[in-house]
PDB file of C-alpha atoms in Angstrom:
ATOM      1  CA  MET W 959      67.347  96.879 114.189  1.00 34.00           C
ATOM      2  CA  ARG W 960      68.684  99.850 112.262  1.00 36.00           C
ATOM      3  CA  ASP W 961      66.477 102.861 111.465  1.00 38.00           C
ATOM      4  CA  ASN W 962      66.869 103.113 107.696  1.00 36.00           C
ATOM      5  CA  LYS W 963      64.355 105.729 107.008  1.00 36.00           C
ATOM      6  CA  ARG W 964      66.743 108.696 107.421  1.00 38.00           C
ATOM      7  CA  PHE W 965      69.110 107.225 105.013  1.00 36.00           C
ATOM      8  CA  TYR W 966      66.625 106.852 102.237  1.00 33.00           C
ATOM      9  CA  ASN W 967      65.400 110.365 102.841  1.00 42.00           C
ATOM     10  CA  LEU W 968      69.107 111.403 101.969  1.00 51.00           C
ATOM     11  CA  SER W 969      68.924 109.603  98.736  1.00 57.00           C
ATOM     12  CA  LEU W 970      68.636 112.136  95.902  1.00 63.00           C
ATOM     13  CA  PRO W 971      65.438 112.009  93.930  1.00 61.00           C
ATOM     14  CA  GLU W 972      65.486 110.351  90.392  1.00 58.00           C
ATOM     15  CA  PRO W 973      65.408 113.362  87.797  1.00 55.00           C
ATOM     16  CA  LYS W 974      62.397 113.719  85.570  1.00 52.00           C
ATOM     17  CA  ALA W 975      62.892 113.751  81.968  1.00 45.00           C
ATOM     18  CA  THR W 976      61.200 116.885  80.288  1.00 42.00           C
ATOM     19  CA  ALA W 977      60.894 117.825  76.529  1.00 35.00           C
ATOM     20  CA  MET W 978      64.433 119.297  76.554  1.00 36.00           C
ATOM     21  CA  GLY W 979      65.828 116.322  78.377  1.00 41.00           C
ATOM     22  CA  ILE W 980      66.995 116.183  82.097  1.00 44.00           C
ATOM     23  CA  VAL W 981      67.735 119.573  83.530  1.00 50.00           C
ATOM     24  CA  GLY W 982      71.193 119.732  84.790  1.00 61.00           C
ATOM     25  CA  ASN W 983      72.579 116.773  82.807  1.00 85.00           C
ATOM     26  CA  LEU W 984      76.133 117.015  81.445  1.00 92.00           C
ATOM     27  CA  THR W 985      76.483 117.230  77.754  1.00 92.00           C
ATOM     28  CA  PRO W 986      78.724 114.417  76.229  1.00 93.00           C
ATOM     29  CA  GLN W 987      81.376 117.357  75.524  1.00 95.00           C
ATOM     30  CA  GLN W 988      81.135 118.285  79.356  1.00 95.00           C
ATOM     31  CA  ARG W 989      81.484 114.706  80.655  1.00 96.00           C
ATOM     32  CA  GLN W 990      84.514 114.094  78.314  1.00 96.00           C
ATOM     33  CA  SER W 991      86.094 117.453  79.526  1.00 97.00           C
ATOM     34  CA  PHE W 992      85.486 116.133  83.224  1.00 98.00           C
ATOM     35  CA  ASP W 993      86.906 112.769  82.680  1.00 97.00           C
ATOM     36  CA  SER W 994      90.110 114.227  80.966  1.00 98.00           C
ATOM     37  CA  GLN W 995      90.717 117.271  83.325  1.00 98.00           C
ATOM     38  CA  GLY W 996      89.238 116.006  86.495  1.00 98.00           C
ATOM     39  CA  PHE W 997      86.988 119.162  86.847  1.00 98.00           C
ATOM     40  CA  ILE W 998      84.452 121.282  85.078  1.00 98.00           C
ATOM     41  CA  VAL W 999      82.724 124.629  85.518  1.00 98.00           C
ATOM     42  CA  ILE W1000      78.979 125.063  84.833  1.00 97.00           C
ATOM     43  CA  GLU W1001      78.194 128.659  84.670  1.00 96.00           C
ATOM     44  CA  SER W1002      75.034 129.925  86.221  1.00 97.00           C
ATOM     45  CA  PHE W1003      74.124 126.631  87.646  1.00 97.00           C
ATOM     46  CA  ALA W1004      72.426 128.597  90.765  1.00 97.00           C
ATOM     47  CA  SER W1005      69.945 131.479  90.155  1.00 97.00           C
ATOM     48  CA  PRO W1006      70.394 134.770  91.921  1.00 98.00           C
ATOM     49  CA  GLU W1007      67.404 133.998  93.932  1.00 98.00           C
ATOM     50  CA  GLU W1008      68.920 130.796  95.214  1.00 98.00           C
ATOM     51  CA  ILE W1009      72.191 132.575  95.965  1.00 98.00           C
ATOM     52  CA  GLU W1010      70.431 135.199  97.664  1.00 98.00           C
ATOM     53  CA  ALA W1011      68.455 132.741  99.832  1.00 98.00           C
ATOM     54  CA  MET W1012      71.381 130.728 100.954  1.00 98.00           C
ATOM     55  CA  ARG W1013      73.384 133.887 101.896  1.00 98.00           C
ATOM     56  CA  LYS W1014      70.399 135.366 103.735  1.00 98.00           C
ATOM     57  CA  ARG W1015      69.840 132.014 105.582  1.00 98.00           C
ATOM     58  CA  MET W1016      73.531 131.906 106.511  1.00 98.00           C
ATOM     59  CA  ASP W1017      73.233 135.481 107.887  1.00 98.00           C
ATOM     60  CA  GLU W1018      70.405 134.390 110.018  1.00 98.00           C
ATOM     61  CA  LEU W1019      72.410 131.313 111.405  1.00 98.00           C
ATOM     62  CA  LEU W1020      75.541 133.334 112.149  1.00 97.00           C
ATOM     63  CA  ARG W1021      73.469 136.011 113.921  1.00 96.00           C
ATOM     64  CA  ASP W1022      71.975 133.411 116.116  1.00 96.00           C
ATOM     65  CA  PHE W1023      75.099 131.379 116.928  1.00 95.00           C
ATOM     66  CA  ASP W1024      76.645 131.794 120.480  1.00 90.00           C
ATOM     67  CA  PRO W1025      80.471 131.999 119.761  1.00 86.00           C
ATOM     68  CA  THR W1026      81.048 131.289 123.475  1.00 79.00           C
ATOM     69  CA  THR W1027      79.799 127.496 123.110  1.00 74.00           C
ATOM     70  CA  THR W1028      82.731 126.576 121.134  1.00 70.00           C
ATOM     71  CA  ALA W1029      86.183 127.638 119.929  1.00 59.00           C
ATOM     72  CA  SER W1030      86.566 124.824 117.357  1.00 55.00           C
ATOM     73  CA  ILE W1031      88.979 125.939 114.717  1.00 54.00           C
ATOM     74  CA  PHE W1032      88.967 124.312 111.219  1.00 54.00           C
ATOM     75  CA  SER W1033      92.608 123.849 109.673  1.00 52.00           C
ATOM     76  CA  THR W1034      93.867 121.449 107.051  1.00 50.00           C
ATOM     77  CA  LYS W1035      97.400 122.151 108.304  1.00 56.00           C
ATOM     78  CA  ASN W1036      96.946 120.631 111.695  1.00 52.00           C
ATOM     79  CA  GLN W1037      94.245 117.992 111.758  1.00 43.00           C
ATOM     80  CA  LEU W1038      94.822 116.925 115.242  1.00 49.00           C
ATOM     81  CA  LYS W1039      92.770 119.998 116.294  1.00 50.00           C
ATOM     82  CA  LEU W1040      89.700 118.378 114.727  1.00 47.00           C
ATOM     83  CA  THR W1041      89.565 115.387 117.112  1.00 42.00           C
ATOM     84  CA  SER W1042      87.062 116.927 119.443  1.00 70.00           C
ATOM     85  CA  GLU W1043      83.623 115.448 119.760  1.00 82.00           C
ATOM     86  CA  TYR W1044      82.293 118.883 118.476  1.00 85.00           C
ATOM     87  CA  PHE W1045      84.000 118.067 115.084  1.00 89.00           C
ATOM     88  CA  TYR W1046      82.775 114.429 115.032  1.00 91.00           C
ATOM     89  CA  GLU W1047      79.257 115.307 115.890  1.00 90.00           C
ATOM     90  CA  SER W1048      79.088 117.989 113.147  1.00 93.00           C
ATOM     91  CA  ALA W1049      78.493 115.256 110.638  1.00 93.00           C
ATOM     92  CA  GLU W1050      74.673 115.234 111.820  1.00 93.00           C
ATOM     93  CA  LYS W1051      74.539 118.897 112.864  1.00 94.00           C
ATOM     94  CA  ILE W1052      74.984 122.443 111.929  1.00 96.00           C
ATOM     95  CA  SER W1053      78.251 123.358 113.593  1.00 94.00           C
ATOM     96  CA  PHE W1054      80.462 126.411 113.261  1.00 94.00           C
ATOM     97  CA  PHE W1055      84.235 126.688 112.992  1.00 91.00           C
ATOM     98  CA  PHE W1056      86.545 129.702 113.422  1.00 90.00           C
ATOM     99  CA  GLU W1057      89.342 130.876 111.312  1.00 88.00           C
ATOM    100  CA  GLU W1058      92.673 130.483 112.880  1.00 84.00           C
ATOM    101  CA  LYS W1059      93.608 133.919 112.830  1.00 87.00           C
ATOM    102  CA  ALA W1060      90.246 135.032 114.401  1.00 87.00           C
ATOM    103  CA  PHE W1061      91.608 135.076 117.870  1.00 85.00           C
ATOM    104  CA  ASP W1062      94.063 137.214 119.739  1.00 85.00           C
ATOM    105  CA  ASP W1063      96.736 135.905 122.261  1.00 83.00           C
ATOM    106  CA  ASN W1064      94.123 135.770 124.935  1.00 80.00           C
ATOM    107  CA  GLY W1065      91.710 133.756 122.918  1.00 78.00           C
ATOM    108  CA  ASN W1066      89.276 136.498 122.303  1.00 84.00           C
ATOM    109  CA  LEU W1067      87.812 137.083 118.877  1.00 87.00           C
ATOM    110  CA  LYS W1068      89.428 140.058 117.021  1.00 90.00           C
ATOM    111  CA  GLN W1069      86.351 141.008 115.174  1.00 90.00           C
ATOM    112  CA  SER W1070      82.687 140.087 114.902  1.00 93.00           C
ATOM    113  CA  LYS W1071      81.761 136.533 114.791  1.00 93.00           C
ATOM    114  CA  GLU W1072      80.152 137.061 111.394  1.00 94.00           C
ATOM    115  CA  LEU W1073      83.689 137.740 110.140  1.00 93.00           C
ATOM    116  CA  SER W1074      85.531 135.057 112.203  1.00 92.00           C
ATOM    117  CA  VAL W1075      83.821 131.880 111.105  1.00 94.00           C
ATOM    118  CA  ASN W1076      85.754 129.857 108.546  1.00 94.00           C
ATOM    119  CA  LYS W1077      82.994 127.475 107.513  1.00 96.00           C
ATOM    120  CA  VAL W1078      79.726 125.918 108.817  1.00 97.00           C
ATOM    121  CA  GLY W1079      78.999 122.277 108.313  1.00 95.00           C
ATOM    122  CA  HIS W1080      78.378 119.369 108.021  1.00 95.00           C
ATOM    123  CA  ALA W1081      74.666 118.684 107.764  1.00 94.00           C
ATOM    124  CA  LEU W1082      73.139 121.846 106.278  1.00 96.00           C
ATOM    125  CA  HIS W1083      71.816 119.806 103.478  1.00 94.00           C
ATOM    126  CA  GLU W1084      69.685 117.523 105.824  1.00 92.00           C
ATOM    127  CA  ILE W1085      68.596 120.104 108.603  1.00 94.00           C
ATOM    128  CA  ASP W1086      68.101 123.389 107.059  1.00 97.00           C
ATOM    129  CA  LEU W1087      65.210 123.980 104.666  1.00 97.00           C
ATOM    130  CA  VAL W1088      66.789 126.549 102.527  1.00 98.00           C
ATOM    131  CA  PHE W1089      70.067 124.560 101.852  1.00 97.00           C
ATOM    132  CA  LYS W1090      68.178 121.145 101.741  1.00 94.00           C
ATOM    133  CA  GLU W1091      65.958 122.823  98.941  1.00 95.00           C
ATOM    134  CA  PHE W1092      68.988 123.382  96.728  1.00 96.00           C
ATOM    135  CA  SER W1093      70.948 120.373  97.644  1.00 93.00           C
ATOM    136  CA  ARG W1094      68.121 118.073  96.747  1.00 90.00           C
ATOM    137  CA  SER W1095      67.032 120.005  93.879  1.00 91.00           C
ATOM    138  CA  GLU W1096      66.400 118.198  90.540  1.00 89.00           C
ATOM    139  CA  LYS W1097      69.274 119.778  88.594  1.00 93.00           C
ATOM    140  CA  VAL W1098      71.739 118.591  91.369  1.00 93.00           C
ATOM    141  CA  SER W1099      70.493 115.035  91.255  1.00 90.00           C
ATOM    142  CA  SER W1100      70.366 114.865  87.463  1.00 90.00           C
ATOM    143  CA  LEU W1101      73.836 116.171  87.277  1.00 94.00           C
ATOM    144  CA  LEU W1102      74.992 113.409  89.473  1.00 92.00           C
ATOM    145  CA  PHE W1103      72.948 110.548  87.514  1.00 89.00           C
ATOM    146  CA  SER W1104      74.681 111.970  84.413  1.00 93.00           C
ATOM    147  CA  LEU W1105      77.957 111.503  85.985  1.00 94.00           C
ATOM    148  CA  GLY W1106      77.021 107.686  86.510  1.00 91.00           C
ATOM    149  CA  TYR W1107      75.809 107.615  89.924  1.00 91.00           C
ATOM    150  CA  LYS W1108      73.086 104.937  90.816  1.00 89.00           C
ATOM    151  CA  ARG W1109      71.894 106.084  94.156  1.00 87.00           C
ATOM    152  CA  PRO W1110      73.960 109.233  95.088  1.00 90.00           C
ATOM    153  CA  VAL W1111      73.908 110.461  98.811  1.00 91.00           C
ATOM    154  CA  ILE W1112      75.160 113.708  99.937  1.00 93.00           C
ATOM    155  CA  ILE W1113      77.504 112.603 102.758  1.00 94.00           C
ATOM    156  CA  GLN W1114      78.303 116.301 103.884  1.00 95.00           C
ATOM    157  CA  SER W1115      77.777 119.897 103.318  1.00 96.00           C
ATOM    158  CA  MET W1116      79.896 123.045 104.131  1.00 98.00           C
ATOM    159  CA  TYR W1117      79.009 126.846 103.766  1.00 98.00           C
ATOM    160  CA  ILE W1118      82.662 128.218 103.321  1.00 98.00           C
ATOM    161  CA  CYS W1119      83.160 131.860 104.241  1.00 97.00           C
ATOM    162  CA  LYS W1120      86.772 132.592 103.240  1.00 96.00           C
ATOM    163  CA  GLN W1121      86.839 135.708 105.337  1.00 95.00           C
ATOM    164  CA  PRO W1122      88.483 139.072 104.111  1.00 94.00           C
ATOM    165  CA  GLY W1123      91.965 139.239 105.292  1.00 91.00           C
ATOM    166  CA  ILE W1124      92.104 136.089 107.472  1.00 91.00           C
ATOM    167  CA  GLY W1125      90.434 133.404 105.226  1.00 92.00           C
ATOM    168  CA  GLY W1126      92.680 130.454 105.828  1.00 91.00           C
ATOM    169  CA  GLU W1127      94.482 128.542 103.272  1.00 94.00           C
ATOM    170  CA  VAL W1128      93.411 124.971 102.157  1.00 96.00           C
ATOM    171  CA  CYS W1129      96.437 122.860 101.462  1.00 96.00           C
ATOM    172  CA  PRO W1130      96.418 120.651  98.314  1.00 98.00           C
ATOM    173  CA  HIS W1131      94.182 117.592  98.882  1.00 98.00           C
ATOM    174  CA  GLN W1132      91.691 115.036  97.421  1.00 98.00           C
ATOM    175  CA  ASP W1133      88.319 114.719  98.580  1.00 98.00           C
ATOM    176  CA  ASN W1134      88.444 110.792  98.373  1.00 98.00           C
ATOM    177  CA  SER W1135      91.133 110.992 101.171  1.00 98.00           C
ATOM    178  CA  PHE W1136      88.187 112.046 103.583  1.00 98.00           C
ATOM    179  CA  LEU W1137      85.310 110.342 102.210  1.00 97.00           C
ATOM    180  CA  TYR W1138      86.520 107.023 100.900  1.00 98.00           C
ATOM    181  CA  THR W1139      84.429 104.287  99.466  1.00 97.00           C
ATOM    182  CA  GLU W1140      85.395 101.055  97.752  1.00 97.00           C
ATOM    183  CA  PRO W1141      85.447 101.546  94.955  1.00 97.00           C
ATOM    184  CA  LYS W1142      86.142 105.370  95.208  1.00 98.00           C
ATOM    185  CA  THR W1143      82.992 107.330  94.431  1.00 97.00           C
ATOM    186  CA  CYS W1144      83.313 110.722  95.955  1.00 98.00           C
ATOM    187  CA  THR W1145      82.488 113.888  93.805  1.00 98.00           C
ATOM    188  CA  GLY W1146      82.813 117.431  95.145  1.00 98.00           C
ATOM    189  CA  LEU W1147      80.126 120.220  94.099  1.00 98.00           C
ATOM    190  CA  TRP W1148      81.538 123.725  94.825  1.00 98.00           C
ATOM    191  CA  LEU W1149      79.129 126.408  94.234  1.00 98.00           C
ATOM    192  CA  ALA W1150      80.385 130.040  94.104  1.00 98.00           C
ATOM    193  CA  LEU W1151      78.005 132.265  96.081  1.00 98.00           C
ATOM    194  CA  GLU W1152      80.389 135.306  95.265  1.00 98.00           C
ATOM    195  CA  ASP W1153      82.870 135.792  92.451  1.00 98.00           C
ATOM    196  CA  ALA W1154      85.955 133.844  93.341  1.00 98.00           C
ATOM    197  CA  THR W1155      89.254 135.111  91.950  1.00 98.00           C
ATOM    198  CA  VAL W1156      92.851 134.642  92.604  1.00 97.00           C
ATOM    199  CA  VAL W1157      92.836 137.706  94.774  1.00 96.00           C
ATOM    200  CA  ASN W1158      90.170 136.557  97.239  1.00 97.00           C
ATOM    201  CA  GLY W1159      91.148 132.858  97.399  1.00 97.00           C
ATOM    202  CA  CYS W1160      89.685 130.926  94.367  1.00 98.00           C
ATOM    203  CA  LEU W1161      90.087 127.235  93.795  1.00 98.00           C
ATOM    204  CA  TRP W1162      93.275 126.039  91.994  1.00 98.00           C
ATOM    205  CA  ALA W1163      93.687 122.368  90.625  1.00 98.00           C
ATOM    206  CA  ILE W1164      96.149 120.327  88.903  1.00 98.00           C
ATOM    207  CA  PRO W1165      94.410 119.226  85.641  1.00 98.00           C
ATOM    208  CA  GLU W1166      94.380 115.503  85.000  1.00 98.00           C
ATOM    209  CA  SER W1167      95.964 114.762  88.390  1.00 98.00           C
ATOM    210  CA  GLN W1168      92.944 112.371  89.117  1.00 98.00           C
ATOM    211  CA  LYS W1169      94.508 109.883  86.718  1.00 98.00           C
ATOM    212  CA  ASN W1170      97.299 109.327  89.141  1.00 97.00           C
ATOM    213  CA  GLY W1171      94.963 107.932  91.827  1.00 97.00           C
ATOM    214  CA  LEU W1172      94.688 108.541  95.631  1.00 98.00           C
ATOM    215  CA  VAL W1173      97.819 109.417  97.206  1.00 98.00           C
ATOM    216  CA  ARG W1174      96.795 109.222 101.013  1.00 98.00           C
ATOM    217  CA  ARG W1175      93.877 108.697 103.269  1.00 98.00           C
ATOM    218  CA  PHE W1176      92.607 110.845 106.364  1.00 97.00           C
ATOM    219  CA  ILE W1177      91.729 108.196 108.976  1.00 96.00           C
ATOM    220  CA  ARG W1178      89.868 108.173 112.247  1.00 94.00           C
ATOM    221  CA  GLY W1179      91.658 105.963 114.864  1.00 91.00           C
ATOM    222  CA  GLU W1180      91.255 105.386 118.513  1.00 88.00           C
ATOM    223  CA  ASP W1181      93.362 108.318 119.304  1.00 84.00           C
ATOM    224  CA  GLY W1182      91.853 110.812 116.748  1.00 87.00           C
ATOM    225  CA  VAL W1183      92.307 111.574 113.062  1.00 89.00           C
ATOM    226  CA  PHE W1184      95.417 111.478 111.011  1.00 92.00           C
ATOM    227  CA  PHE W1185      96.680 111.134 107.486  1.00 96.00           C
ATOM    228  CA  ASP W1186      98.232 107.615 106.810  1.00 96.00           C
ATOM    229  CA  SER W1187     101.091 109.101 104.940  1.00 96.00           C
ATOM    230  CA  PRO W1188     102.869 112.576 104.466  1.00 96.00           C
ATOM    231  CA  SER W1189     101.568 114.849 101.781  1.00 94.00           C
ATOM    232  CA  PRO W1190     103.507 114.749  98.568  1.00 95.00           C
ATOM    233  CA  SER W1191     105.201 117.933  97.293  1.00 96.00           C
ATOM    234  CA  TYR W1192     103.663 119.570  94.500  1.00 97.00           C
ATOM    235  CA  ASP W1193     105.044 122.224  91.892  1.00 97.00           C
ATOM    236  CA  GLN W1194     102.888 125.193  92.046  1.00 97.00           C
ATOM    237  CA  LYS W1195     103.435 125.775  88.534  1.00 98.00           C
ATOM    238  CA  ASP W1196     101.361 122.727  87.767  1.00 98.00           C
ATOM    239  CA  PHE W1197      98.099 124.370  89.478  1.00 98.00           C
ATOM    240  CA  VAL W1198      95.754 126.449  87.369  1.00 98.00           C
ATOM    241  CA  PRO W1199      93.192 128.973  88.915  1.00 98.00           C
ATOM    242  CA  ILE W1200      89.515 128.415  88.820  1.00 98.00           C
ATOM    243  CA  GLU W1201      88.185 131.832  88.652  1.00 98.00           C
ATOM    244  CA  VAL W1202      84.293 131.827  88.584  1.00 98.00           C
ATOM    245  CA  LYS W1203      81.365 134.108  88.781  1.00 98.00           C
ATOM    246  CA  ALA W1204      78.707 133.850  91.603  1.00 98.00           C
ATOM    247  CA  GLY W1205      76.359 131.060  90.706  1.00 98.00           C
ATOM    248  CA  SER W1206      78.970 128.994  88.863  1.00 98.00           C
ATOM    249  CA  LEU W1207      79.359 125.157  90.033  1.00 98.00           C
ATOM    250  CA  VAL W1208      82.660 123.498  90.060  1.00 98.00           C
ATOM    251  CA  VAL W1209      82.452 119.752  89.713  1.00 98.00           C
ATOM    252  CA  ILE W1210      85.422 118.156  91.262  1.00 98.00           C
ATOM    253  CA  HIS W1211      86.739 114.479  90.811  1.00 98.00           C
ATOM    254  CA  GLY W1212      87.321 112.794  94.130  1.00 98.00           C
ATOM    255  CA  ASP W1213      91.063 112.138  92.985  1.00 98.00           C
ATOM    256  CA  LEU W1214      91.657 115.787  91.858  1.00 98.00           C
ATOM    257  CA  ILE W1215      94.598 117.676  93.662  1.00 98.00           C
ATOM    258  CA  HIS W1216      93.018 120.982  94.348  1.00 98.00           C
ATOM    259  CA  GLN W1217      93.709 123.841  97.029  1.00 98.00           C
ATOM    260  CA  SER W1218      92.947 127.338  97.737  1.00 98.00           C
ATOM    261  CA  PHE W1219      95.170 130.182  99.094  1.00 96.00           C
ATOM    262  CA  GLU W1220      94.526 132.663 101.983  1.00 95.00           C
ATOM    263  CA  ASN W1221      92.273 135.450 101.359  1.00 95.00           C
ATOM    264  CA  ARG W1222      94.200 138.734 101.840  1.00 90.00           C
ATOM    265  CA  SER W1223      91.828 140.792  99.998  1.00 95.00           C
ATOM    266  CA  SER W1224      89.067 143.098 101.666  1.00 96.00           C
ATOM    267  CA  ASN W1225      86.396 141.052  99.937  1.00 95.00           C
ATOM    268  CA  SER W1226      85.038 137.553 101.194  1.00 96.00           C
ATOM    269  CA  ARG W1227      84.566 134.659  99.081  1.00 97.00           C
ATOM    270  CA  HIS W1228      81.478 132.659 100.131  1.00 98.00           C
ATOM    271  CA  ALA W1229      80.805 129.068  98.790  1.00 98.00           C
ATOM    272  CA  TYR W1230      78.649 126.242  99.423  1.00 98.00           C
ATOM    273  CA  SER W1231      80.134 122.819  99.041  1.00 98.00           C
ATOM    274  CA  LEU W1232      78.562 119.399  98.856  1.00 97.00           C
ATOM    275  CA  HIS W1233      80.391 116.135  98.780  1.00 97.00           C
ATOM    276  CA  VAL W1234      78.466 113.045  97.318  1.00 95.00           C
ATOM    277  CA  VAL W1235      79.172 109.426  97.290  1.00 95.00           C
ATOM    278  CA  ASP W1236      77.228 106.511  95.686  1.00 93.00           C
ATOM    279  CA  THR W1237      75.610 103.854  97.712  1.00 89.00           C
ATOM    280  CA  ASP W1238      75.009 101.252  95.065  1.00 90.00           C
ATOM    281  CA  GLY W1239      77.763  98.676  94.799  1.00 90.00           C
ATOM    282  CA  CYS W1240      80.248 100.330  96.988  1.00 90.00           C
ATOM    283  CA  LYS W1241      81.311 100.040 100.728  1.00 93.00           C
ATOM    284  CA  TRP W1242      81.745 103.151 103.026  1.00 92.00           C
ATOM    285  CA  ALA W1243      85.229 102.833 104.796  1.00 95.00           C
ATOM    286  CA  GLU W1244      84.570 102.396 108.567  1.00 93.00           C
ATOM    287  CA  ASP W1245      87.696 104.368 109.419  1.00 96.00           C
ATOM    288  CA  ASN W1246      86.436 107.496 107.726  1.00 96.00           C
ATOM    289  CA  TRP W1247      85.966 110.550 109.964  1.00 94.00           C
ATOM    290  CA  ILE W1248      82.207 110.430 109.646  1.00 94.00           C
ATOM    291  CA  ARG W1249      80.512 107.787 111.898  1.00 89.00           C
ATOM    292  CA  ARG W1250      76.813 108.560 111.902  1.00 78.00           C
ATOM    293  CA  LYS W1251      74.813 107.630 114.956  1.00 69.00           C
ATOM    294  CA  VAL W1252      72.024 106.454 112.727  1.00 58.00           C
ATOM    295  CA  GLU W1253      73.712 103.846 110.486  1.00 48.00           C
ATOM    296  CA  PRO W1254      72.218 104.260 106.950  1.00 38.00           C
ATOM    297  CA  GLU W1255      71.861 101.408 104.612  1.00 33.00           C
ATOM    298  CA  PRO W1256      73.399 100.258 102.503  1.00 27.00           C
ATOM    299  CA  LEU W1257      76.210 102.826 102.697  1.00 25.00           C
ATOM    300  CA  TYR W1258      77.561 101.596 106.059  1.00 29.00           C
ATOM    301  CA  THR W1259      77.085  97.745 105.605  1.00 28.00           C
ATOM    302  CA  SER W1260      79.902  95.384 105.469  1.00 26.00           C
TER     303      SER W1260
END
């Protein structure tokens, strides 16, 4: 018999109505813009206090992290490197992934561990109280309900460092490629914890590209993970930069083509990212990379 308690604890709470409506709800104009463009920016979504709390907590996690325990490298250019058990198990843990350029030819870190980690994931929203408090806040859940979710579940979370000088490129992709449900329900919530600019590696997107549907999937097979088809080529002139101030939330349609370039500046570009799927009337694809040891209902049922 499956233990379903954990799954239901992952479900976001129903938002409570207030005299001013539900905090975090999209306006009709915002919803229309999201449906048209495939993304929207909500300024000042997180308070300075929330930003400080998450950044301080990540400082603590990085301080306590022993880099000798793993040399896992996160890369969207060579996904074959992600086939280790460390990567798979990160779905239910807080795991650390290094920048590709963090090591010298002998495999030693070229700088401090705090300036070498690419990202931390993928269960901060479940395990860590600080990140859980923001992730399960009423404004996050009400935002998702206003997008039409019936029982939204955060399926993964990532703290992305985008380190100064070595912050890696994230190639053009769609979130539905990695977190596929039938029908497709993935939405990305990308919170800037520092100002994001074209200089330090902000997001770029192709407006309205979500209307063309999903182009490929990232599949976990017996021999590891792989894309089921090559990446299409994109004209960089079609991308627009999404420069935002710290505290701004970028809401990303699961089929939107988006990317970020290397951070060659002297400033980091910290962000906290959540990916959400619905669990009402949809089926979680069994060949997704995430396979939880505790199978939550009804997301994983056939």
